[in-house]
C-alpha cells in the first residue's frame, strides 16, 4: 500500500491531527524486530494497510508501508439515530440492532465516545445514557430513549454497543 494518502477516519485510536502527524506510540516492542499497538478499532468494514514512521513524521515521505493488509468484518451491531439531531438538541434516542444471532437485548448497554477514542474508553460524561434499554424488540433491537447531552456539543462520536463488558463500534 501507499502512505501518500490521508489516514482513514474509519480507524479510531490513532491520535492523528491533519494528514500525517500521528502520535500513537506502540504498546510494546517484541524482540527488537516488531511492535504491537493496542486501543485501535475500525468503524467500517474493509481491507486496511498500515504505515509506520520512525520520526520525524510530518509528511507522507516520512512514512513507510508495512507489508500485508488487515481485513475487518462488519460489526455485529448497527444503530439508528434521529435525523433531526443537531447541536441544539438536548435529548434523543438511539436504537441498536444486532445483525447476527446473539444475546437478549435486555442486557445490552450503550456508550458514546469521541471518534479519536475506541470503545474500550468510558462514555463521554457530557451524555447521560440510560443504564439499560428503555424498550426492546424481537429483531433483536434495543431502544435507548431519553439520552441527554450538553447543549452545543460539536463533536463526532462512535456509538459503542456493549454486551457483558465487551464493547464494539456499531
GROMACS .gro file of N, CA and C in nm:
model
  510
    1UNK      N    1   0.081  -0.119   0.000
    1UNK     CA    2   0.000   0.000   0.000
    1UNK      C    3   0.085   0.125   0.000
    2UNK      N    4   0.022   0.234  -0.028
    2UNK     CA    5   0.090   0.363  -0.033
    2UNK      C    6   0.063   0.441   0.096
    3UNK      N    7   0.159   0.520   0.135
    3UNK     CA    8   0.143   0.605   0.254
    3UNK      C    9   0.120   0.750   0.215
    4UNK      N   10   0.094   0.776   0.088
    4UNK     CA   11   0.079   0.914   0.040
    4UNK      C   12  -0.058   0.972   0.072
    5UNK      N   13  -0.158   0.890   0.089
    5UNK     CA   14  -0.294   0.940   0.110
    5UNK      C   15  -0.321   0.981   0.253
    6UNK      N   16  -0.441   1.035   0.273
    6UNK     CA   17  -0.486   1.072   0.407
    6UNK      C   18  -0.514   0.947   0.489
    7UNK      N   19  -0.487   0.949   0.620
    7UNK     CA   20  -0.529   0.837   0.704
    7UNK      C   21  -0.682   0.827   0.702
    8UNK      N   22  -0.732   0.706   0.706
    8UNK     CA   23  -0.877   0.687   0.703
    8UNK      C   24  -0.939   0.725   0.837
    9UNK      N   25  -1.055   0.787   0.831
    9UNK     CA   26  -1.129   0.821   0.952
    9UNK      C   27  -1.194   0.697   1.013
   10UNK      N   28  -1.197   0.584   0.940
   10UNK     CA   29  -1.261   0.462   0.987
   10UNK      C   30  -1.179   0.390   1.094
   11UNK      N   31  -1.052   0.424   1.109
   11UNK     CA   32  -0.970   0.364   1.214
   11UNK      C   33  -0.957   0.467   1.325
   12UNK      N   34  -1.005   0.431   1.444
   12UNK     CA   35  -1.001   0.524   1.556
   12UNK      C   36  -0.898   0.478   1.659
   13UNK      N   37  -0.848   0.576   1.733
   13UNK     CA   38  -0.748   0.547   1.834
   13UNK      C   39  -0.606   0.578   1.790
   14UNK      N   40  -0.590   0.638   1.671
   14UNK     CA   41  -0.456   0.665   1.619
   14UNK      C   42  -0.398   0.796   1.668
   15UNK      N   43  -0.481   0.891   1.708
   15UNK     CA   44  -0.431   1.018   1.755
   15UNK      C   45  -0.371   1.104   1.646
   16UNK      N   46  -0.425   1.098   1.524
   16UNK     CA   47  -0.373   1.177   1.412
   16UNK      C   48  -0.437   1.316   1.409
   17UNK      N   49  -0.355   1.415   1.380
   17UNK     CA   50  -0.401   1.551   1.359
   17UNK      C   51  -0.352   1.591   1.222
   18UNK      N   52  -0.442   1.620   1.130
   18UNK     CA   53  -0.401   1.650   0.994
   18UNK      C   54  -0.369   1.523   0.918
   19UNK      N   55  -0.299   1.538   0.808
   19UNK     CA   56  -0.280   1.423   0.719
   19UNK      C   57  -0.168   1.329   0.762
   20UNK      N   58  -0.063   1.376   0.826
   20UNK     CA   59   0.049   1.285   0.857
   20UNK      C   60   0.113   1.308   0.993
   21UNK      N   61   0.047   1.378   1.081
   21UNK     CA   62   0.101   1.399   1.214
   21UNK      C   63   0.022   1.312   1.312
   22UNK      N   64   0.079   1.195   1.343
   22UNK     CA   65   0.013   1.098   1.430
   22UNK      C   66   0.102   1.070   1.550
   23UNK      N   67   0.040   1.045   1.664
   23UNK     CA   68   0.118   1.031   1.787
   23UNK      C   69   0.092   0.900   1.862
   24UNK      N   70   0.031   0.803   1.799
   24UNK     CA   71   0.002   0.676   1.866
   24UNK      C   72   0.130   0.594   1.876
   25UNK      N   73   0.180   0.578   1.997
   25UNK     CA   74   0.302   0.501   2.017
   25UNK      C   75   0.266   0.354   2.033
   26UNK      N   76   0.358   0.265   1.996
   26UNK     CA   77   0.333   0.122   2.015
   26UNK      C   78   0.311   0.089   2.162
   27UNK      N   79   0.228  -0.012   2.188
   27UNK     CA   80   0.204  -0.056   2.325
   27UNK      C   81   0.327  -0.127   2.381
   28UNK      N   82   0.398  -0.200   2.293
   28UNK     CA   83   0.520  -0.268   2.338
   28UNK      C   84   0.599  -0.316   2.217
   29UNK      N   85   0.728  -0.330   2.238
   29UNK     CA   86   0.815  -0.390   2.137
   29UNK      C   87   0.825  -0.539   2.162
   30UNK      N   88   0.848  -0.615   2.054
   30UNK     CA   89   0.857  -0.760   2.067
   30UNK      C   90   0.991  -0.805   2.008
   31UNK      N   91   1.083  -0.840   2.093
   31UNK     CA   92   1.211  -0.896   2.049
   31UNK      C   93   1.295  -0.807   1.959
   32UNK      N   94   1.274  -0.677   1.958
   32UNK     CA   95   1.355  -0.587   1.876
   32UNK      C   96   1.324  -0.590   1.728
   33UNK      N   97   1.232  -0.677   1.685
   33UNK     CA   98   1.201  -0.687   1.542
   33UNK      C   99   1.057  -0.650   1.508
   34UNK      N  100   0.972  -0.634   1.608
   34UNK     CA  101   0.833  -0.599   1.580
   34UNK      C  102   0.775  -0.521   1.697
   35UNK      N  103   0.663  -0.456   1.672
   35UNK     CA  104   0.593  -0.379   1.774
   35UNK      C  105   0.445  -0.411   1.769
   36UNK      N  106   0.376  -0.385   1.880
   36UNK     CA  107   0.232  -0.406   1.886
   36UNK      C  108   0.164  -0.278   1.930
   37UNK      N  109   0.047  -0.251   1.872
   37UNK     CA  110  -0.034  -0.138   1.912
   37UNK      C  111  -0.159  -0.191   1.977
   38UNK      N  112  -0.214  -0.116   2.072
   38UNK     CA  113  -0.342  -0.153   2.133
   38UNK      C  114  -0.434  -0.032   2.126
   39UNK      N  115  -0.562  -0.054   2.152
   39UNK     CA  116  -0.657   0.055   2.155
   39UNK      C  117  -0.698   0.108   2.019
   40UNK      N  118  -0.678   0.031   1.913
   40UNK     CA  119  -0.721   0.072   1.780
   40UNK      C  120  -0.846  -0.006   1.742
   41UNK      N  121  -0.936   0.056   1.669
   41UNK     CA  122  -1.052  -0.016   1.618
   41UNK      C  123  -1.096   0.047   1.487
   42UNK      N  124  -1.170  -0.031   1.409
   42UNK     CA  125  -1.221   0.016   1.280
   42UNK      C  126  -1.372   0.032   1.291
   43UNK      N  127  -1.425   0.140   1.236
   43UNK     CA  128  -1.568   0.164   1.238
   43UNK      C  129  -1.633   0.129   1.106
   44UNK      N  130  -1.557   0.075   1.012
   44UNK     CA  131  -1.612   0.037   0.881
   44UNK      C  132  -1.544  -0.091   0.833
   45UNK      N  133  -1.619  -0.173   0.761
   45UNK     CA  134  -1.560  -0.293   0.703
   45UNK      C  135  -1.464  -0.251   0.593
   46UNK      N  136  -1.367  -0.335   0.566
   46UNK     CA  137  -1.273  -0.306   0.458
   46UNK      C  138  -1.140  -0.373   0.481
   47UNK      N  139  -1.051  -0.351   0.386
   47UNK     CA  140  -0.915  -0.401   0.396
   47UNK      C  141  -0.823  -0.282   0.416
   48UNK      N  142  -0.744  -0.287   0.520
   48UNK     CA  143  -0.660  -0.175   0.558
   48UNK      C  144  -0.513  -0.209   0.543
   49UNK      N  145  -0.435  -0.111   0.502
   49UNK     CA  146  -0.290  -0.123   0.502
   49UNK      C  147  -0.238  -0.029   0.611
   50UNK      N  148  -0.114  -0.051   0.652
   50UNK     CA  149  -0.059   0.025   0.762
   50UNK      C  150   0.073   0.089   0.723
   51UNK      N  151   0.098   0.204   0.782
   51UNK     CA  152   0.223   0.275   0.759
   51UNK      C  153   0.285   0.306   0.894
   52UNK      N  154   0.417   0.310   0.898
   52UNK     CA  155   0.489   0.339   1.021
   52UNK      C  156   0.592   0.449   0.994
   53UNK      N  157   0.616   0.530   1.095
   53UNK     CA  158   0.712   0.639   1.084
   53UNK      C  159   0.807   0.631   1.203
   54UNK      N  160   0.935   0.640   1.174
   54UNK     CA  161   1.035   0.638   1.282
   54UNK      C  162   1.074   0.778   1.326
   55UNK      N  163   1.015   0.881   1.262
   55UNK     CA  164   1.033   1.020   1.300
   55UNK      C  165   1.139   1.090   1.220
   56UNK      N  166   1.125   1.218   1.196
   56UNK     CA  167   1.005   1.299   1.223
   56UNK      C  168   0.891   1.255   1.131
   57UNK      N  169   0.768   1.279   1.170
   57UNK     CA  170   0.651   1.229   1.098
   57UNK      C  171   0.563   1.344   1.051
   58UNK      N  172   0.615   1.426   0.964
   58UNK     CA  173   0.545   1.548   0.924
   58UNK      C  174   0.491   1.545   0.782
   59UNK      N  175   0.534   1.451   0.698
   59UNK     CA  176   0.483   1.444   0.562
   59UNK      C  177   0.480   1.299   0.517
   60UNK      N  178   0.415   1.272   0.404
   60UNK     CA  179   0.400   1.135   0.355
   60UNK      C  180   0.533   1.068   0.327
   61UNK      N  181   0.636   1.143   0.291
   61UNK     CA  182   0.765   1.082   0.259
   61UNK      C  183   0.836   1.024   0.382
   62UNK      N  184   0.789   1.060   0.502
   62UNK     CA  185   0.849   1.008   0.625
   62UNK      C  186   0.790   0.873   0.666
   63UNK      N  187   0.685   0.830   0.597
   63UNK     CA  188   0.614   0.708   0.634
   63UNK      C  189   0.651   0.594   0.541
   64UNK      N  190   0.657   0.471   0.595
   64UNK     CA  191   0.688   0.350   0.519
   64UNK      C  192   0.573   0.252   0.532
   65UNK      N  193   0.533   0.193   0.421
   65UNK     CA  194   0.426   0.095   0.420
   65UNK      C  195   0.472  -0.034   0.487
   66UNK      N  196   0.387  -0.089   0.574
   66UNK     CA  197   0.413  -0.217   0.638
   66UNK      C  198   0.358  -0.326   0.546
   67UNK      N  199   0.435  -0.433   0.518
   67UNK     CA  200   0.385  -0.538   0.429
   67UNK      C  201   0.258  -0.603   0.483
   68UNK      N  202   0.166  -0.635   0.393
   68UNK     CA  203   0.043  -0.704   0.430
   68UNK      C  204  -0.073  -0.609   0.452
   69UNK      N  205  -0.190  -0.667   0.473
   69UNK     CA  206  -0.312  -0.591   0.498
   69UNK      C  207  -0.391  -0.661   0.608
   70UNK      N  208  -0.492  -0.591   0.658
   70UNK     CA  209  -0.582  -0.646   0.758
   70UNK      C  210  -0.724  -0.625   0.709
   71UNK      N  211  -0.801  -0.732   0.702
   71UNK     CA  212  -0.940  -0.722   0.659
   71UNK      C  213  -1.029  -0.723   0.784
   72UNK      N  214  -1.117  -0.622   0.794
   72UNK     CA  215  -1.206  -0.606   0.908
   72UNK      C  216  -1.348  -0.635   0.862
   73UNK      N  217  -1.414  -0.726   0.933
   73UNK     CA  218  -1.552  -0.761   0.901
   73UNK      C  219  -1.651  -0.662   0.960
   74UNK      N  220  -1.775  -0.683   0.930
   74UNK     CA  221  -1.881  -0.593   0.977
   74UNK      C  222  -1.904  -0.607   1.127
   75UNK      N  223  -1.947  -0.498   1.189
   75UNK     CA  224  -1.983  -0.500   1.330
   75UNK      C  225  -2.109  -0.584   1.346
   76UNK      N  226  -2.123  -0.654   1.459
   76UNK     CA  227  -2.246  -0.730   1.481
   76UNK      C  228  -2.364  -0.639   1.518
   77UNK      N  229  -2.342  -0.507   1.524
   77UNK     CA  230  -2.447  -0.411   1.560
   77UNK      C  231  -2.455  -0.299   1.457
   78UNK      N  232  -2.575  -0.247   1.439
   78UNK     CA  233  -2.596  -0.122   1.367
   78UNK      C  234  -2.677  -0.032   1.459
   79UNK      N  235  -2.682   0.097   1.428
   79UNK     CA  236  -2.762   0.186   1.510
   79UNK      C  237  -2.840   0.281   1.421
   80UNK      N  238  -2.950   0.330   1.476
   80UNK     CA  239  -3.033   0.430   1.409
   80UNK      C  240  -3.043   0.549   1.502
   81UNK      N  241  -3.011   0.667   1.448
   81UNK     CA  242  -3.018   0.791   1.524
   81UNK      C  243  -3.123   0.880   1.460
   82UNK      N  244  -3.177   0.974   1.534
   82UNK     CA  245  -3.275   1.066   1.476
   82UNK      C  246  -3.212   1.152   1.367
   83UNK      N  247  -3.286   1.177   1.262
   83UNK     CA  248  -3.235   1.258   1.152
   83UNK      C  249  -3.233   1.407   1.185
   84UNK      N  250  -3.308   1.447   1.287
   84UNK     CA  251  -3.313   1.589   1.323
   84UNK      C  252  -3.223   1.625   1.441
   85UNK      N  253  -3.126   1.542   1.472
   85UNK     CA  254  -3.035   1.567   1.583
   85UNK      C  255  -2.938   1.680   1.544
   86UNK      N  256  -2.931   1.784   1.626
   86UNK     CA  257  -2.844   1.899   1.600
   86UNK      C  258  -2.769   1.936   1.728
   87UNK      N  259  -2.681   2.035   1.719
   87UNK     CA  260  -2.609   2.079   1.839
   87UNK      C  261  -2.702   2.149   1.937
   88UNK      N  262  -2.822   2.186   1.893
   88UNK     CA  263  -2.920   2.247   1.983
   88UNK      C  264  -3.004   2.142   2.056
   89UNK      N  265  -2.994   2.015   2.014
   89UNK     CA  266  -3.070   1.908   2.079
   89UNK      C  267  -3.019   1.886   2.221
   90UNK      N  268  -3.110   1.850   2.310
   90UNK     CA  269  -3.068   1.818   2.447
   90UNK      C  270  -3.100   1.674   2.486
   91UNK      N  271  -3.196   1.611   2.419
   91UNK     CA  272  -3.225   1.469   2.440
   91UNK      C  273  -3.254   1.403   2.306
   92UNK      N  274  -3.228   1.273   2.301
   92UNK     CA  275  -3.255   1.197   2.179
   92UNK      C  276  -3.260   1.049   2.214
   93UNK      N  277  -3.293   0.967   2.116
   93UNK     CA  278  -3.298   0.822   2.134
   93UNK      C  279  -3.210   0.756   2.028
   94UNK      N  280  -3.151   0.643   2.062
   94UNK     CA  281  -3.076   0.560   1.968
   94UNK      C  282  -3.132   0.419   1.973
   95UNK      N  283  -3.139   0.355   1.858
   95UNK     CA  284  -3.181   0.216   1.851
   95UNK      C  285  -3.063   0.132   1.805
   96UNK      N  286  -3.025   0.033   1.885
   96UNK     CA  287  -2.921  -0.063   1.848
   96UNK      C  288  -2.988  -0.188   1.795
   97UNK      N  289  -2.937  -0.239   1.683
   97UNK     CA  290  -2.990  -0.363   1.626
   97UNK      C  291  -2.874  -0.459   1.605
   98UNK      N  292  -2.892  -0.582   1.646
   98UNK     CA  293  -2.789  -0.684   1.627
   98UNK      C  294  -2.810  -0.745   1.490
   99UNK      N  295  -2.701  -0.756   1.411
   99UNK     CA  296  -2.711  -0.806   1.274
   99UNK      C  297  -2.691  -0.956   1.265
  100UNK      N  298  -2.658  -1.021   1.377
  100UNK     CA  299  -2.641  -1.166   1.379
  100UNK      C  300  -2.696  -1.219   1.510
  101UNK      N  301  -2.701  -1.350   1.523
  101UNK     CA  302  -2.754  -1.410   1.645
  101UNK      C  303  -2.669  -1.369   1.765
  102UNK      N  304  -2.733  -1.353   1.878
  102UNK     CA  305  -2.660  -1.314   1.997
  102UNK      C  306  -2.750  -1.306   2.117
  103UNK      N  307  -2.697  -1.249   2.225
  103UNK     CA  308  -2.772  -1.245   2.350
  103UNK      C  309  -2.894  -1.153   2.344
  104UNK      N  310  -2.982  -1.175   2.439
  104UNK     CA  311  -3.103  -1.097   2.453
  104UNK      C  312  -3.070  -0.948   2.469
  105UNK      N  313  -3.142  -0.858   2.399
  105UNK     CA  314  -3.110  -0.716   2.405
  105UNK      C  315  -3.134  -0.650   2.541
  106UNK      N  316  -3.203  -0.715   2.633
  106UNK     CA  317  -3.225  -0.652   2.763
  106UNK      C  318  -3.094  -0.632   2.839
  107UNK      N  319  -2.990  -0.707   2.808
  107UNK     CA  320  -2.862  -0.694   2.876
  107UNK      C  321  -2.764  -0.602   2.805
  108UNK      N  322  -2.804  -0.540   2.697
  108UNK     CA  323  -2.714  -0.452   2.623
  108UNK      C  324  -2.699  -0.318   2.693
  109UNK      N  325  -2.583  -0.257   2.677
  109UNK     CA  326  -2.560  -0.120   2.723
  109UNK      C  327  -2.501  -0.040   2.607
  110UNK      N  328  -2.493   0.089   2.627
  110UNK     CA  329  -2.454   0.180   2.520
  110UNK      C  330  -2.351   0.280   2.572
  111UNK      N  331  -2.250   0.311   2.490
  111UNK     CA  332  -2.154   0.416   2.522
  111UNK      C  333  -2.140   0.506   2.399
  112UNK      N  334  -2.110   0.632   2.422
  112UNK     CA  335  -2.078   0.727   2.316
  112UNK      C  336  -1.940   0.783   2.346
  113UNK      N  337  -1.844   0.757   2.256
  113UNK     CA  338  -1.707   0.801   2.277
  113UNK      C  339  -1.664   0.888   2.159
  114UNK      N  340  -1.578   0.987   2.181
  114UNK     CA  341  -1.529   1.069   2.070
  114UNK      C  342  -1.462   0.981   1.964
  115UNK      N  343  -1.465   1.023   1.840
  115UNK     CA  344  -1.411   0.942   1.730
  115UNK      C  345  -1.262   0.912   1.745
  116UNK      N  346  -1.190   0.990   1.820
  116UNK     CA  347  -1.047   0.964   1.839
  116UNK      C  348  -1.020   0.863   1.950
  117UNK      N  349  -1.127   0.814   2.015
  117UNK     CA  350  -1.115   0.710   2.118
  117UNK      C  351  -1.171   0.579   2.063
  118UNK      N  352  -1.152   0.471   2.135
  118UNK     CA  353  -1.209   0.343   2.096
  118UNK      C  354  -1.317   0.304   2.197
  119UNK      N  355  -1.384   0.195   2.171
  119UNK     CA  356  -1.493   0.150   2.258
  119UNK      C  357  -1.444   0.094   2.391
  120UNK      N  358  -1.314   0.086   2.412
  120UNK     CA  359  -1.262   0.048   2.543
  120UNK      C  360  -1.265   0.167   2.639
  121UNK      N  361  -1.279   0.288   2.586
  121UNK     CA  362  -1.284   0.409   2.669
  121UNK      C  363  -1.421   0.424   2.734
  122UNK      N  364  -1.426   0.505   2.838
  122UNK     CA  365  -1.553   0.537   2.904
  122UNK      C  366  -1.635   0.629   2.814
  123UNK      N  367  -1.765   0.624   2.831
  123UNK     CA  368  -1.854   0.714   2.757
  123UNK      C  369  -1.825   0.859   2.796
  124UNK      N  370  -1.843   0.950   2.701
  124UNK     CA  371  -1.824   1.092   2.728
  124UNK      C  372  -1.921   1.133   2.839
  125UNK      N  373  -1.871   1.196   2.943
  125UNK     CA  374  -1.954   1.231   3.059
  125UNK      C  375  -2.053   1.343   3.030
  126UNK      N  376  -2.045   1.404   2.913
  126UNK     CA  377  -2.143   1.508   2.878
  126UNK      C  378  -2.274   1.445   2.829
  127UNK      N  379  -2.277   1.312   2.820
  127UNK     CA  380  -2.400   1.239   2.789
  127UNK      C  381  -2.451   1.171   2.915
  128UNK      N  382  -2.582   1.167   2.931
  128UNK     CA  383  -2.645   1.085   3.034
  128UNK      C  384  -2.725   0.979   2.959
  129UNK      N  385  -2.680   0.855   2.971
  129UNK     CA  386  -2.737   0.744   2.894
  129UNK      C  387  -2.805   0.648   2.990
  130UNK      N  388  -2.929   0.605   2.960
  130UNK     CA  389  -2.994   0.505   3.047
  130UNK      C  390  -2.905   0.381   3.063
  131UNK      N  391  -2.900   0.325   3.184
  131UNK     CA  392  -2.816   0.209   3.213
  131UNK      C  393  -2.862   0.084   3.139
  132UNK      N  394  -2.990   0.076   3.107
  132UNK     CA  395  -3.045  -0.037   3.033
  132UNK      C  396  -3.139   0.016   2.925
  133UNK      N  397  -3.169  -0.065   2.824
  133UNK     CA  398  -3.261  -0.018   2.720
  133UNK      C  399  -3.396   0.020   2.777
  134UNK      N  400  -3.458   0.124   2.721
  134UNK     CA  401  -3.591   0.163   2.764
  134UNK      C  402  -3.697   0.075   2.701
  135UNK      N  403  -3.662   0.008   2.591
  135UNK     CA  404  -3.751  -0.093   2.533
  135UNK      C  405  -3.668  -0.184   2.443
  136UNK      N  406  -3.721  -0.304   2.416
  136UNK     CA  407  -3.653  -0.400   2.329
  136UNK      C  408  -3.755  -0.459   2.232
  137UNK      N  409  -3.703  -0.515   2.123
  137UNK     CA  410  -3.788  -0.582   2.025
  137UNK      C  411  -3.729  -0.719   1.995
  138UNK      N  412  -3.804  -0.799   1.922
  138UNK     CA  413  -3.758  -0.932   1.887
  138UNK      C  414  -3.659  -0.930   1.772
  139UNK      N  415  -3.625  -0.815   1.718
  139UNK     CA  416  -3.542  -0.803   1.596
  139UNK      C  417  -3.405  -0.871   1.598
  140UNK      N  418  -3.322  -0.879   1.697
  140UNK     CA  419  -3.327  -0.814   1.827
  140UNK      C  420  -3.276  -0.669   1.819
  141UNK      N  421  -3.346  -0.581   1.887
  141UNK     CA  422  -3.309  -0.441   1.893
  141UNK      C  423  -3.336  -0.387   2.032
  142UNK      N  424  -3.261  -0.284   2.067
  142UNK     CA  425  -3.278  -0.218   2.197
  142UNK      C  426  -3.285  -0.068   2.172
  143UNK      N  427  -3.386  -0.004   2.231
  143UNK     CA  428  -3.402   0.140   2.218
  143UNK      C  429  -3.356   0.205   2.348
  144UNK      N  430  -3.269   0.305   2.335
  144UNK     CA  431  -3.222   0.384   2.449
  144UNK      C  432  -3.282   0.523   2.431
  145UNK      N  433  -3.394   0.549   2.500
  145UNK     CA  434  -3.462   0.678   2.490
  145UNK      C  435  -3.416   0.770   2.601
  146UNK      N  436  -3.431   0.900   2.579
  146UNK     CA  437  -3.400   0.997   2.682
  146UNK      C  438  -3.252   1.017   2.707
  147UNK      N  439  -3.168   0.990   2.606
  147UNK     CA  440  -3.026   1.019   2.620
  147UNK      C  441  -3.012   1.171   2.625
  148UNK      N  442  -2.952   1.221   2.731
  148UNK     CA  443  -2.935   1.366   2.746
  148UNK      C  444  -2.793   1.404   2.710
  149UNK      N  445  -2.779   1.521   2.648
  149UNK     CA  446  -2.645   1.569   2.616
  149UNK      C  447  -2.635   1.718   2.645
  150UNK      N  448  -2.514   1.760   2.675
  150UNK     CA  449  -2.489   1.902   2.699
  150UNK      C  450  -2.519   1.979   2.571
  151UNK      N  451  -2.575   2.097   2.584
  151UNK     CA  452  -2.610   2.177   2.468
  151UNK      C  453  -2.484   2.226   2.397
  152UNK      N  454  -2.491   2.233   2.266
  152UNK     CA  455  -2.383   2.290   2.186
  152UNK      C  456  -2.266   2.198   2.158
  153UNK      N  457  -2.283   2.067   2.176
  153UNK     CA  458  -2.174   1.974   2.152
  153UNK      C  459  -2.149   1.964   2.001
  154UNK      N  460  -2.027   1.994   1.957
  154UNK     CA  461  -1.991   1.995   1.816
  154UNK      C  462  -1.883   1.893   1.788
  155UNK      N  463  -1.905   1.770   1.821
  155UNK     CA  464  -1.805   1.667   1.804
  155UNK      C  465  -1.871   1.543   1.747
  156UNK      N  466  -1.795   1.465   1.670
  156UNK     CA  467  -1.847   1.338   1.620
  156UNK      C  468  -1.815   1.229   1.721
  157UNK      N  469  -1.906   1.133   1.731
  157UNK     CA  470  -1.893   1.025   1.829
  157UNK      C  471  -1.907   0.889   1.764
  158UNK      N  472  -1.847   0.790   1.828
  158UNK     CA  473  -1.865   0.650   1.790
  158UNK      C  474  -1.971   0.592   1.885
  159UNK      N  475  -2.070   0.524   1.829
  159UNK     CA  476  -2.171   0.454   1.908
  159UNK      C  477  -2.115   0.315   1.939
  160UNK      N  478  -2.101   0.284   2.066
  160UNK     CA  479  -2.048   0.155   2.109
  160UNK      C  480  -2.159   0.071   2.171
  161UNK      N  481  -2.176  -0.048   2.119
  161UNK     CA  482  -2.272  -0.144   2.174
  161UNK      C  483  -2.196  -0.238   2.266
  162UNK      N  484  -2.250  -0.258   2.387
  162UNK     CA  485  -2.179  -0.340   2.486
  162UNK      C  486  -2.268  -0.455   2.533
  163UNK      N  487  -2.207  -0.572   2.541
  163UNK     CA  488  -2.273  -0.691   2.595
  163UNK      C  489  -2.174  -0.753   2.693
  164UNK      N  490  -2.211  -0.759   2.820
  164UNK     CA  491  -2.127  -0.817   2.925
  164UNK      C  492  -1.985  -0.757   2.922
  165UNK      N  493  -1.977  -0.626   2.922
  165UNK     CA  494  -1.850  -0.552   2.927
  165UNK      C  495  -1.764  -0.561   2.802
  166UNK      N  496  -1.808  -0.628   2.697
  166UNK     CA  497  -1.736  -0.630   2.569
  166UNK      C  498  -1.807  -0.532   2.477
  167UNK      N  499  -1.734  -0.428   2.435
  167UNK     CA  500  -1.795  -0.323   2.356
  167UNK      C  501  -1.734  -0.318   2.216
  168UNK      N  502  -1.820  -0.296   2.115
  168UNK     CA  503  -1.775  -0.281   1.977
  168UNK      C  504  -1.845  -0.161   1.916
  169UNK      N  505  -1.781  -0.102   1.816
  169UNK     CA  506  -1.843   0.009   1.743
  169UNK      C  507  -1.960  -0.044   1.663
  170UNK      N  508  -2.072   0.027   1.669
  170UNK     CA  509  -2.191  -0.013   1.592
  170UNK      C  510  -2.188   0.055   1.456
   0.00000   0.00000   0.00000
